[in-house]
Each structure stands twice: as structure tokens, then as C-alpha cells.
Coordinates of C-alpha atoms in Angstrom, one line a residue:
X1 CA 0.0 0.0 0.0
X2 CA 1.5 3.5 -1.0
X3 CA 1.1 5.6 1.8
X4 CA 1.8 8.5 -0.5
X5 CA -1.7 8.5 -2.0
X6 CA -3.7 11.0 -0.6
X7 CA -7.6 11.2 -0.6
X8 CA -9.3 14.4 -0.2
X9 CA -11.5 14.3 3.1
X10 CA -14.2 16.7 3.9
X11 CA -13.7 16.5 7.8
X12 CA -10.2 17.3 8.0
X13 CA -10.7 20.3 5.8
X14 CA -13.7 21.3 8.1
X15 CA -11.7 20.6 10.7
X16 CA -9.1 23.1 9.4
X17 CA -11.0 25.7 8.9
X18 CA -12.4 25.6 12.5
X19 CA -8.6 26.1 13.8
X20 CA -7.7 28.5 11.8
X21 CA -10.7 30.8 12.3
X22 CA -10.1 30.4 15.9
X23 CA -6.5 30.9 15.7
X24 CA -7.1 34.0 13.8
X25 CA -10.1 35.3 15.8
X26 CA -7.7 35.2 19.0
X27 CA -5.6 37.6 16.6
X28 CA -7.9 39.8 15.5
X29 CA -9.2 40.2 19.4
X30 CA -5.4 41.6 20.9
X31 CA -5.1 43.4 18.1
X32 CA -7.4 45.7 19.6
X33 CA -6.1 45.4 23.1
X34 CA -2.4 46.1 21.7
X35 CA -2.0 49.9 22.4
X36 CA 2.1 50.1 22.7
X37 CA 5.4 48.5 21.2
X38 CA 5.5 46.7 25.1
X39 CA 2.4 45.5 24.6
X40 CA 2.8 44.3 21.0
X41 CA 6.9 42.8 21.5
X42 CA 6.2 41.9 25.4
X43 CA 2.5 41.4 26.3
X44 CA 3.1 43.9 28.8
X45 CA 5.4 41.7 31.1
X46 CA 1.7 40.5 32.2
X47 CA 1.9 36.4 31.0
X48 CA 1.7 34.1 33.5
X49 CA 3.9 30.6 34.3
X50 CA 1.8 28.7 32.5
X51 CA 0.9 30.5 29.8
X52 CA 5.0 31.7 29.4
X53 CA 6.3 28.0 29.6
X54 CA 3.7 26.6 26.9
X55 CA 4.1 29.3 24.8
X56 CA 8.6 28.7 25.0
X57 CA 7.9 25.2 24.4
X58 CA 5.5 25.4 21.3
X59 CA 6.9 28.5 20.0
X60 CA 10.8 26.4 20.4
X61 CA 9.4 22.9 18.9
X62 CA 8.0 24.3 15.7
X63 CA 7.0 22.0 12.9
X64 CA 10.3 19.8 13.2
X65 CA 8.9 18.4 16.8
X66 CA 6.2 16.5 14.8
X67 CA 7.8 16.2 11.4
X68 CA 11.5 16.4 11.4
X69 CA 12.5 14.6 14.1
X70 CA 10.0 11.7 13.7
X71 CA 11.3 11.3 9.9
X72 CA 15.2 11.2 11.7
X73 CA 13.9 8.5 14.1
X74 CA 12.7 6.7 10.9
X75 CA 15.3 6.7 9.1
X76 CA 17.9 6.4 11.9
X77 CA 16.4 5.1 14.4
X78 CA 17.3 5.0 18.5
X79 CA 20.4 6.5 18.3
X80 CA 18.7 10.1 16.6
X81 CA 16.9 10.5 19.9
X82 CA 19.9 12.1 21.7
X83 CA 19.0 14.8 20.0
X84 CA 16.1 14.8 22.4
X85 CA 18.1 14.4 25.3
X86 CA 20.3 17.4 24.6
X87 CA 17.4 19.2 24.2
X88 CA 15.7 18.7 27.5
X89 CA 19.3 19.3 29.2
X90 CA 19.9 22.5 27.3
X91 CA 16.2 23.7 28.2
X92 CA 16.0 22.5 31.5
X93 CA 19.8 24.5 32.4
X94 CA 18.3 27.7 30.6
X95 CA 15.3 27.5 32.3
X96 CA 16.7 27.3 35.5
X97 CA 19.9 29.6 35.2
X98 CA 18.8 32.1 32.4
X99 CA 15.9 33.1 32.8
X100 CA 16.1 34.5 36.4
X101 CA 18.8 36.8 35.2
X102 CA 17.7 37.7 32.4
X103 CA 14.4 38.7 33.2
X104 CA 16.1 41.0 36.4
X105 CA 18.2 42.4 34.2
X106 CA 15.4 43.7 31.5
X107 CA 13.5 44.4 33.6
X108 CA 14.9 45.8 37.2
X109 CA 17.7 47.2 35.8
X110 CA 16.9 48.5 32.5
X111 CA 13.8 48.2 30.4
X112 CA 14.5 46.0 27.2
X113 CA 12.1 44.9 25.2
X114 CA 14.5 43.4 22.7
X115 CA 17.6 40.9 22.8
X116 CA 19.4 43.7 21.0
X117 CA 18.4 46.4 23.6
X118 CA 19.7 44.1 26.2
X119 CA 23.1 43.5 24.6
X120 CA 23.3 47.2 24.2
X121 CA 22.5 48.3 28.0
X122 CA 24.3 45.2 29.5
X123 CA 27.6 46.8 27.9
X124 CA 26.9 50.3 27.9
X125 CA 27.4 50.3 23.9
X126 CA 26.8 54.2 22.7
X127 CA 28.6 53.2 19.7
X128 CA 25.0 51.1 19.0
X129 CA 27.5 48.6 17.4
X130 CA 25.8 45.8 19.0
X131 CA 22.4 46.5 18.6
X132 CA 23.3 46.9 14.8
X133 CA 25.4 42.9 14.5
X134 CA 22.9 41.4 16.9
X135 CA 19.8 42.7 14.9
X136 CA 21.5 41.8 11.5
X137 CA 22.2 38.2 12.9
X138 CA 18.1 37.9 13.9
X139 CA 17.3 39.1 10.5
X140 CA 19.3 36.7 8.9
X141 CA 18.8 33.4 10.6
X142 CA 15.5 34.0 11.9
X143 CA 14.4 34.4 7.9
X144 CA 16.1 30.8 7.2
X145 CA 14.3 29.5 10.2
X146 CA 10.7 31.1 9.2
X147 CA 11.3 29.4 6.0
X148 CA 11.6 25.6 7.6
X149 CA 8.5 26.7 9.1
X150 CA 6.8 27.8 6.1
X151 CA 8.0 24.4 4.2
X152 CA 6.4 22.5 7.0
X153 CA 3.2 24.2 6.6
X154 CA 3.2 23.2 2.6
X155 CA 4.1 19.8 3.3
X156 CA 1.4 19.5 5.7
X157 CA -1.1 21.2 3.2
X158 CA 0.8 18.8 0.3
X159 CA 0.3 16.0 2.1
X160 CA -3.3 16.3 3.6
X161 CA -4.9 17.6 0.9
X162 CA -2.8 16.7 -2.1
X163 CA -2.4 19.9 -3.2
X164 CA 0.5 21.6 -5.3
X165 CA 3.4 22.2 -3.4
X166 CA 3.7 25.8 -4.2
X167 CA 0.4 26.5 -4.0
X168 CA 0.4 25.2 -0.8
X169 CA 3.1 27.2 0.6
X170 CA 0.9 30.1 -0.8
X171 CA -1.5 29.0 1.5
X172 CA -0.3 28.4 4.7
X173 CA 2.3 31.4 4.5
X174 CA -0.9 33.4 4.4
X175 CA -2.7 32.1 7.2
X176 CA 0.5 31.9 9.1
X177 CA 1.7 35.6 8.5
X178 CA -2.1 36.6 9.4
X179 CA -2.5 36.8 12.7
X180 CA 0.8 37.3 13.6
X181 CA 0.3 40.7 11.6
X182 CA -2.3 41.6 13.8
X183 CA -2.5 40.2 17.4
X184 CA 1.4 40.8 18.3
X185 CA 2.6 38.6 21.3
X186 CA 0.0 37.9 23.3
X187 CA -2.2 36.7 20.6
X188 CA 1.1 34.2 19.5
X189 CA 1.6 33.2 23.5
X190 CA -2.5 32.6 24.3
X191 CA -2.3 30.8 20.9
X192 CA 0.8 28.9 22.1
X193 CA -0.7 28.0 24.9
X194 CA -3.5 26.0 22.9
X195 CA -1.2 25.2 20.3
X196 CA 1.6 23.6 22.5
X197 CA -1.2 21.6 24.7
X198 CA -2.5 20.5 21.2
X199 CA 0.7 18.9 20.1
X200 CA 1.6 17.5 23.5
X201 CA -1.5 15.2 22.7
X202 CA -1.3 14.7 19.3
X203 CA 2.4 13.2 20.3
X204 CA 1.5 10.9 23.0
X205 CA -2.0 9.5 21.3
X206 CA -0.8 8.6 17.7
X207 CA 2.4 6.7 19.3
X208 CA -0.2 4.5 22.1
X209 CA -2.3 3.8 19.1
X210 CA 0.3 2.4 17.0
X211 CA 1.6 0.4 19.4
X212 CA -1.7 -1.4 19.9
X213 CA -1.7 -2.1 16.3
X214 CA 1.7 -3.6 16.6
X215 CA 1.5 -5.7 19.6
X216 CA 3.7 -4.0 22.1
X217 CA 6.9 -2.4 22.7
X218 CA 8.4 -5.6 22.0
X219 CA 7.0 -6.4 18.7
X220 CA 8.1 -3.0 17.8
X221 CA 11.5 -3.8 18.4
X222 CA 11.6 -7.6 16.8
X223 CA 10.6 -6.0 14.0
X224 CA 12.6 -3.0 13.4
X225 CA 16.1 -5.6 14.6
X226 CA 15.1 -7.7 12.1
X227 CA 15.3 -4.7 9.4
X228 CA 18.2 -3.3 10.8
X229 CA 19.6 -4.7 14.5
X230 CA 21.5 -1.2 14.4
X231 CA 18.3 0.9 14.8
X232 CA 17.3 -0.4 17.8
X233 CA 20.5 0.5 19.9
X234 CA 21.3 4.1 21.1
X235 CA 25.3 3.0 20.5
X236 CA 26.1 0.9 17.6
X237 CA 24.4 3.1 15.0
X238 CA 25.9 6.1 16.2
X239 CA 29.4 7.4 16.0
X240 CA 30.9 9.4 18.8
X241 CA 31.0 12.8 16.6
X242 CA 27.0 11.6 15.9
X243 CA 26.3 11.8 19.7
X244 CA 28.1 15.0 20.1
X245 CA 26.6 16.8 17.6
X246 CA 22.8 15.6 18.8
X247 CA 23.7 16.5 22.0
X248 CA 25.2 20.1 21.6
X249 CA 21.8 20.9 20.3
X250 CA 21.2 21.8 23.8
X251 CA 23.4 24.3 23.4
X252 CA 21.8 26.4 21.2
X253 CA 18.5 27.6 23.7
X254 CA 20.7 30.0 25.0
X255 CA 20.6 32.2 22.4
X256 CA 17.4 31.5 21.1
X257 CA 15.5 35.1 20.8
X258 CA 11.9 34.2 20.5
X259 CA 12.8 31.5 23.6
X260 CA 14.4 34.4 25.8
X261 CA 11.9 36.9 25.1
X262 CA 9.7 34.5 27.3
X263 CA 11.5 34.9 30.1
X264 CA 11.8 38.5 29.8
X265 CA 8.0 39.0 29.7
X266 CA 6.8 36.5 32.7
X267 CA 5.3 38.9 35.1
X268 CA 7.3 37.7 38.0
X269 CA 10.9 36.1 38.5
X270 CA 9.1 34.1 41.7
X271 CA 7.0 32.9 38.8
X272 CA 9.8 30.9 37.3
X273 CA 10.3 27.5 39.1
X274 CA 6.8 26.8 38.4
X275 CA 7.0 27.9 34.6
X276 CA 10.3 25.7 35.0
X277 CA 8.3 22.7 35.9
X278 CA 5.7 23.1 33.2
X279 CA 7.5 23.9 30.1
X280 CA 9.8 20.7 30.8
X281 CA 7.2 18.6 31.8
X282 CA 6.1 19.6 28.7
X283 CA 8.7 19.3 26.9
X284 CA 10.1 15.4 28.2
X285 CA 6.5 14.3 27.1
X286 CA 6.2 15.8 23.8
X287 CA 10.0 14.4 22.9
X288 CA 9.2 11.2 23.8
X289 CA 6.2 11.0 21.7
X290 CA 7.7 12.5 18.8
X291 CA 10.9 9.8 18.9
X292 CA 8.1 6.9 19.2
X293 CA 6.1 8.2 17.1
X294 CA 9.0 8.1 14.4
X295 CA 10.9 4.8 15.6
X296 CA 7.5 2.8 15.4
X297 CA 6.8 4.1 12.2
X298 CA 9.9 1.7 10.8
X299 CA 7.7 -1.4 12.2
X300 CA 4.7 -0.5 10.8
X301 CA 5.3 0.0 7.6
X302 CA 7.1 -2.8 7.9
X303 CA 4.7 -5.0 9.4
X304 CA 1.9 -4.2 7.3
X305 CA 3.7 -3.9 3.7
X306 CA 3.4 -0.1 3.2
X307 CA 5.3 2.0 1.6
X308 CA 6.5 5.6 2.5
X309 CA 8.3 8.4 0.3
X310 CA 9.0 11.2 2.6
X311 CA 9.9 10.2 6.4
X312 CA 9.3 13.5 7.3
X313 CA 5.4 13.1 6.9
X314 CA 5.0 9.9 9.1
X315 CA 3.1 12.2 11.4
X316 CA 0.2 12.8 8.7
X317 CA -0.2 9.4 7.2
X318 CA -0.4 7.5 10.8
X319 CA -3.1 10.2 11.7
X320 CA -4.9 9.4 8.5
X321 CA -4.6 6.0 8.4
X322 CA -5.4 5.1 12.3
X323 CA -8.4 7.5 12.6
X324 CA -11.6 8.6 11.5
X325 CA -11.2 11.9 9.2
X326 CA -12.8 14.1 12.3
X327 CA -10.3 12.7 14.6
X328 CA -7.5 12.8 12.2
X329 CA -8.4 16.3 11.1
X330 CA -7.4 17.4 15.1
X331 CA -4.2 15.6 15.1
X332 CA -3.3 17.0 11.9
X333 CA -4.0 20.6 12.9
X334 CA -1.3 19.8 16.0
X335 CA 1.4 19.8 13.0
X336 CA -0.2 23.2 11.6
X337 CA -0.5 24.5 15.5
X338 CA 3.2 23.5 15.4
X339 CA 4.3 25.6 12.8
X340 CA 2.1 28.9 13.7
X341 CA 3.3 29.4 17.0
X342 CA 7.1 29.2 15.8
X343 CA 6.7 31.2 12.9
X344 CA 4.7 33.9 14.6
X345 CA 7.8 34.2 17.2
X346 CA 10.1 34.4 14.4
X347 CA 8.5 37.0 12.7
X348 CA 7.2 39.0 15.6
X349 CA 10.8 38.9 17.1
X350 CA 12.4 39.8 13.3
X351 CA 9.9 42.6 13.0
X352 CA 10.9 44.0 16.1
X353 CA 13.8 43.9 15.2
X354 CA 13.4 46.4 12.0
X355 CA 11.0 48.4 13.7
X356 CA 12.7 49.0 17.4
X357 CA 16.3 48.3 16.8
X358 CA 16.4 49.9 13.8
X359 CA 14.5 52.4 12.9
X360 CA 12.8 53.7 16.1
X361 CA 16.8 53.4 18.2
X362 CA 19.1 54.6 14.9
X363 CA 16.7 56.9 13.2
X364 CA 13.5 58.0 14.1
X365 CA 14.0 57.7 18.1
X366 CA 10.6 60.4 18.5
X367 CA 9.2 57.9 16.1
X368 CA 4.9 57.9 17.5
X369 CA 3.9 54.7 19.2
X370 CA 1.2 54.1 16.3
X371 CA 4.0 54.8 13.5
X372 CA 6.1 52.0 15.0
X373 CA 3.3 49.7 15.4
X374 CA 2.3 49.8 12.1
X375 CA 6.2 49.6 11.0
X376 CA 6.4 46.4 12.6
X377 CA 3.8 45.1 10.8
X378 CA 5.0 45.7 7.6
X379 CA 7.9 44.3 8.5
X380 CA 6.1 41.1 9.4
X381 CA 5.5 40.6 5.5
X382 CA 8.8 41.8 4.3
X383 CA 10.8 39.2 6.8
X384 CA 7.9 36.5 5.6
X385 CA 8.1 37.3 1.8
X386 CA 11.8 36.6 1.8
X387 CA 11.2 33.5 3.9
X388 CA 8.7 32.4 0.7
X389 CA 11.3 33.2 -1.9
X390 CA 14.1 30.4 0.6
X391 CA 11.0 27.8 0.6
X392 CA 9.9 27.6 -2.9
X393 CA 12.0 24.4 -3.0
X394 CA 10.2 21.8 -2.0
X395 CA 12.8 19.1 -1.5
X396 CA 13.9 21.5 1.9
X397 CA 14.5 19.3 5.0
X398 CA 12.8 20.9 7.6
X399 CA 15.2 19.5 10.1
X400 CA 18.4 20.7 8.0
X401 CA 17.0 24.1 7.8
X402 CA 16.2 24.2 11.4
X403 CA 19.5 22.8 12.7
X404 CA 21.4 25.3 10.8
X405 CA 19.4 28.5 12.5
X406 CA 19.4 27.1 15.7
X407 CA 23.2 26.3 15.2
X408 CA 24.0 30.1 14.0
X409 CA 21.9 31.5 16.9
X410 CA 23.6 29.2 19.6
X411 CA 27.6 30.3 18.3
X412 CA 26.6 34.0 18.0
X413 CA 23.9 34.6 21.0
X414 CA 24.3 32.1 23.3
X415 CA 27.9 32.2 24.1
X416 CA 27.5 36.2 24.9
X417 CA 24.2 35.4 27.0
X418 CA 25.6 33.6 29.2
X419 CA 29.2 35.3 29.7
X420 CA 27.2 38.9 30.0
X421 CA 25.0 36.9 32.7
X422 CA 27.3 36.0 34.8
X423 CA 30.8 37.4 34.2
X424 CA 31.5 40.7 34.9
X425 CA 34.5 40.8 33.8
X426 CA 33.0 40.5 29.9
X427 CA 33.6 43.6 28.0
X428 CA 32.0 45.3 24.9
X429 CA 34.5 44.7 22.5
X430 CA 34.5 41.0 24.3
X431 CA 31.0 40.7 23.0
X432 CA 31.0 42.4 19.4
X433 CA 33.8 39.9 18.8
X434 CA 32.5 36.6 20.1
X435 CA 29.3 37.3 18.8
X436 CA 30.6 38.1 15.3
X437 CA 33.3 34.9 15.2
X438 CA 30.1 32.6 16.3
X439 CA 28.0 33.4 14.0
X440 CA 30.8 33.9 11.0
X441 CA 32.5 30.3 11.9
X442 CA 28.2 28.4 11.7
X443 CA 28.4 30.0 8.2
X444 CA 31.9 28.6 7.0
X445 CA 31.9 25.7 9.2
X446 CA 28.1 24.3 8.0
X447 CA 28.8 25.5 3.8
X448 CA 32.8 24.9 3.4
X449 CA 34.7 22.8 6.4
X450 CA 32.2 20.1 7.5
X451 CA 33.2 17.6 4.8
X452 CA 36.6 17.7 7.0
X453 CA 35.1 16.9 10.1
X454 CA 31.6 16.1 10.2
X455 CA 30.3 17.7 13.4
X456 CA 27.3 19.8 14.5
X457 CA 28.9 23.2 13.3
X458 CA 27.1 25.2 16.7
X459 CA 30.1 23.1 18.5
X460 CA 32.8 24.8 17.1
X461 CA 30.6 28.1 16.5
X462 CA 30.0 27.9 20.2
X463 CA 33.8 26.9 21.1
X464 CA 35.3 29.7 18.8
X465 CA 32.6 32.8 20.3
X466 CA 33.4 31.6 23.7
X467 CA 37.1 32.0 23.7
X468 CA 36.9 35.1 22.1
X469 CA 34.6 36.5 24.1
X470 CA 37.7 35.4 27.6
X471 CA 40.6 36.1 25.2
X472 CA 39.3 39.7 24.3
X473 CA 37.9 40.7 27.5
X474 CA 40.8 39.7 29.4
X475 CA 42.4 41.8 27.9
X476 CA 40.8 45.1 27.8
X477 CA 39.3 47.0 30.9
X478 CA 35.6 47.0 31.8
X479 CA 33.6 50.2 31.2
X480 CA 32.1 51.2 34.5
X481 CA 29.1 51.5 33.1
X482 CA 29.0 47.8 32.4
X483 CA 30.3 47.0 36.3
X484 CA 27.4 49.2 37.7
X485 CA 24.8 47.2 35.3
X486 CA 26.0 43.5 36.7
X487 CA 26.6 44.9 39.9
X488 CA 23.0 46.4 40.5
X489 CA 21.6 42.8 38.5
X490 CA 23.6 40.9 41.6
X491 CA 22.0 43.1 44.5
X492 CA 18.6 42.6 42.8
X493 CA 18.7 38.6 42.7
X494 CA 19.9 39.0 46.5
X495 CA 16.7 40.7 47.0
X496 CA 14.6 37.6 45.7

């Protein structure tokens, strides 16, 4: 049986259409409750723990969570999960260490709204040097990313509906880019909040399901060891440069904008253990289902003679074949859900970007609050149009496109996050430097030096930023601007 073949199916499309009109309804209703550039980049700093650690989780996963990394599991098997473990490690550490600081610092100490207007207070930069490298860097990785997210969204459309590729990515680009142009953040963190609980349960029913039809766990595994006894182990199928480079995906949360705007925006630091305990509940429960989900795809389309053509839609053809169409059209609309709340980040984040960093901070700094609101806006098409023009090809890997964005983020951002959180002795030039060399060596490493040594280019990205950053700073005095800044961040954790 070709699994390929795709039947158009009333339900689902109704079903669709409900979501969407929803999703977009929520939209439309903050975008008249959105009356400042706070409001609109931040929610105000009003979001609660729960709503703040769904909407990091759903808005982190995108549509890889329930298409990418199934399809590695598929075609790797065990041994891609530890890309899942370094994930939960990576979240778990930022959630825990970061985010306290980070929302002190924005928000005690000096009122960011931005990752850039952090970067720029944190190191007393009049030269606006940073602002300027951190806000090119967003622009240009967070476009490739929008772009796996926007390839998802066709596939899904593609392969629901068997429609045209490209006219499917017309489609879901436009319902995508919709109500992020005009609901702002809250609209994409209550939306997350739906969208992320959504997923969670598409994740953990589709794999129970499938297990039933296979017998058990064991069964499962029979099966796949007697395709390949090399899938089933989390050592022999993968090389030691393999584990590394699954694992150091970890690394790159902390420099992830549209993660660490979350914690900027939570309306209380005492808020944060709990928002801790939610997003990686969250977050360990959505992995797993998503790594079963694409392991037990190998024995059943094994098992039952099928035949599959792109591993990275697993997701859709289990919902449609174990389901009725009304039940398969919510499980598919997880994958969309998936894809919305990650995109919307992205581009909220990217038009922020344009219209704070900028224009408002370089050019028009008594720029009206209504002017800059409908700046961003407009940028939210520009940063998605040139995100169309990257996904018109639609033999993209979702999971390749992802993991080079996330990769180019971790070098450049993460490295100087967590230096200018906590070491004081980290200077300006320290950080223009190390965030320059991170993001320069992702570029060259992933397009010219990988064939040399084939290894998740965020690890030397990361490596390479973060011995600039102590090579440079040690050497150079620290503005006292920039020791006043730490200093005061220090006295106001004591306080907690």
C-alpha cells in the first residue's frame, strides 16, 4: 500500500477551517487590546507561568517536533533521539539559570524589550555597534528558520490535501503571517498555549495507538532488529561525533530570541520555578512521543507492507490511516498549530527587530507609538516574503534548515548570553567579537569545512565565540558603566 496516495477528506478540511478561524479570531481580538510596542513585543510583562512555559515550548518545537524529528527517528532510528536528550538538558539548564537573570536584568535594571536592547544596555554600547550585529544576525537566521517553518506548513497542506506544493506554501504562508500581523505577542503566547497543549496530545496518542496495532513495545522492536539490528541501539548506529553533535543541540536555547523573550515577559521572577516545571514537563512528554512516534513508524510500515516516500510526513499518514477523518483532522492541525506558533515568534521577534532596533533606536527615536506599530507590521511581511522566496523548494529538510538557524543563533547569541550573565568581567569589544566569530564560523563551518570533520557546526561556533569573548575581555578594561549594570543585576537577585 502506498502511503503517499492522498484522498481528499471533507472532515479534516472542516476541521481546518475551525482552527484557523479560531487561531485568527484570538488575533484579530489583541489586536485591539495592543495599544504600545510593550504590549505588542512583550504582552506587557503581564503572561503568567503557564501561559510563558507553553508558549517557550511550542513556539521552540515548531514543525520539526512533529515532522523532522519523527522522519530522523525513521530513518535512523534510537540512536537520533539524543537529539532529544540534549534538548531537555539544554532547556531544563536555561530555564533554570537564564531566565532568572535575564528577566532581572530587562527588567529591574533597565527596560529591554529586545535581545538587542539588552546586549546594548548590558555593555553600555553608545557606539550602538551591538544592537546593529545582533539585529543583522536575527534578521538573517530568523528568515532561514521562518522558512523551515513555512515548508512545513506546505508539506502538511501537500500532504493532507494533495495539493500543489507551491500552492500550498501560498497558503499556509498566508494564514501563518495573518495573525501574527495583527495580534502581536499575546495573541502568539495565548495561541501557544493551545497550540503547545495540542501537540503534547497529538504526540502521545498517535504513538499508544500504533503500538496497539503492533502488539507491544516488544514487537516493535523484533521488528525494526530484524530490518536493521542497528536501529534499535542508542550505541552501535551512532558514531561518537554523531552523539556530540545531537547532544550540543542543547546548546543552542541560549541564544534562542523568541525563547528568551519569554522569560523576559513573565510577570514575576518568583513565577519561574513553576514555569520551570511546566515547560519541561512539557517538553520530556512531547520528545518522547515524537521519537516513538517516528521509531515505530519503521515497524509498521514494515509489518503491514506499506510503503512511504517522505519520512518526514510519518506524522500525517499515521493520523490518517489510524483514525476517523474528524479525529484525524485534530491531530493533523497539531502539525499546523506546530508551525504557527514558531513562525509567529520568528517573525514577531524579526519585525521587532526592524522596527525598534532599527528604525525607532538609529533613526526616528521620537518615532509615534502608532508609526512603529504599524512599521512592525510591515515588516512582518517583508521578513515572511523573503522566507517564501528560501521555501519555494520543496525538496527543503525541515530538520536541516532548522538545525542550521538554531546552530547560528547558539555560536553568536548564546555564548554572549551567558558570559554577560554571569561574568562581569566580559567587555564590549569582548562581546561584538565573540558574537561576530560565532556566527561567521556556523556560516563557513556548515557550507565549506564540514566535509573535513563532520560535526554539528554550533560546536565549534560555540567553542570559537566563547574563547573570544575570555581572550578579548581579558584583555581590555571594563567600562564602568558595564560593572554598575552587573553589579546592580547581583544586589537585585539578593533581594529575591
Amino acid at each position: 500500500m502506498n502511503l503517499d496516495t492522498v484522498h481528499f477528506s471533507l472532515p479534516i478540511l472542516c476541521t481546518f477551517g475551525v482552527y484557523i478561524l479560531i487561531m485568527l479570531y484570538i488575533g484579530f481580538y489583541f489586536y485591539h487590546r495592543t495599544q504600545n510596542t510593550e504590549e505588542y513585543f512583550l504582552g506587557g510583562r503581564s503572561l503568567g507561568p503557564a501561559v510563558s512555559a507553553l508558549s517557550a515550548g511550542a513556539s521552540d518545537m515548531s514543525g520539526w517536533l512533529l515532522m523532522g524529528l519523527p522522519g530522523a527517528l525513521y530513518v535512523g532510528g534510537i540512536a537520533q533521539s539524543y537529539i532529544a536528550i540534549g534538548l531537555i538538558i539544554g532547556a531544563f539548564i536555561n530555564w533554570s539559570f537564564v531566565a532568572k537573570r535575564l528577566r532581572v536584568y530587562t527588567g529591574a535594571v533597565a527596560n529591554s524589550i529586545t535581545i538587542p536592547d539588552y546586549f546594548e544596555t548590558r555593555f553600555s554600547d553608545d557606539s550602538h555597534t551591538l544592537r546593529i550585529l545582533s539585529a543583522l544576525i536575527i534578521l538573517v537566521f530568523f528568515t532561514i528558520y521562518t522558512s523551515s517553518g513555512l515548508v512545513g506548513g506546505a508539506k502538511l497542506l501537500e500532504g493532507t490535501f494533495g495539493l500543489d506544493y507551491h500552492y500550498a506554501l501560498v497558503i499556509g504562508s498566508l494564514i501563518i503571517v495573518s495573525y501574527t500581523f495583527f495580534g502581536g505577542y499575546l495573541a502568539v503566547c495565548w495561541t501557544d498555549l493551545i497550540q503547545g497543549l495540542l501537540m503534547m496530545s497529538a504526540l502521545l496518542v498517535i504513538p499508544a495507538v500504533m503500538l496497539g496495532h503492533l502488539g507491544g513495545m516488544g514487537e516493535a522492536l523484533s521488528i525494526v532488529a530484524s530490518i536493521d539490528p542497528a536501529k534499535v541501539s542508542m550505541g552501535s548506529g551512532a558514531t561518537l561525533l554523531g552523539v556530540i553533535s545531537s547532544m550540543a543541540w542543547g546548546l543552542g536555547y541560549f541564544g534562542q530570541p523568541h525563547i528568551l523573550v519569554r522569560f523576559m515577559s513573565i510577570r514575576s521572577v518568583k513565577e519561574i520555578p513553576l514555569a520551570t516545571f511546566i515547560g519541561i514537563s512539557w517538553m520530556i512528554l512531547s520528545l518522547l512521543g515524537a521519537c516513538m512516534l517516528g521509531f515505530l513508524g519503521i515497524a509498521y510500515v514494515e509489518k503491514f507492507q506499506l510503503t512511504l516516500r517522505d519520512p518526514e510526513q510519518i506524522f500525517i499518514v499515521m493520523s490518517q490511516l489510524l483514525f476517523n477523518p474528524w479525529v484525524s483532522g485534530i491531530l493533523l492541525s497539531a502539525i499546523l498549530a506546530a508551525i504557527m506558533s514558531t513562525v509567529s515568534s520568528q517573525l514577531l521577534v524579526s519585525s521587532s527587530t526592524i522596527a525598534e532596533d532599527f528604525y525607532r533606536k538609529l533613526f526616528h527615536s521620537e518615532a509615534p507609538t502608532k508609526l512603529i506599530m504599524r512599521f512592525s507590521r510591515a515588516s512582518v511581511l517583508i521578513v515572511a516574503l523573503i522566507a517564501f522566496i528560501i521555501s519555494m523548494d520543496k525538496n527543503s529538510s525541515i530538520l536541516k534548515i532548522v538545525a542550521y538557524a538554531w546552530a547560528g543563533f547558539g555560536a553568536s547569541f548564546g555564548s554572549v548570553i551567558l558570559f554577560s550573565l554571569f561574568w562581569s568581567r566580559m567587555t564590549r569589544l569582548g562581546a561584538i567579537l565573540g558574537m561576530l566569530s560565532g556566527a561567521v564560523t556556523v556560516i563557513l563551518y556548515k557550507n565549506f569545512l564540514s566535509v573535513y570533520f563532520e560535526i554539528y557546526e554550533i560546536v565549534p561556533g560555540f567553542l570559537i565565540a566563547s574563547l573570544v569573548i575570555v581572550l578579548v575581555s581579558l584583555f581590555q578594561p571594563v567600562r564602568e558603566g558595564t560593572k554598575e549594570a552587573f553589579t546592580k543585576m547581583q544586589e537585585e537577585l539578593k533581594k529575591l
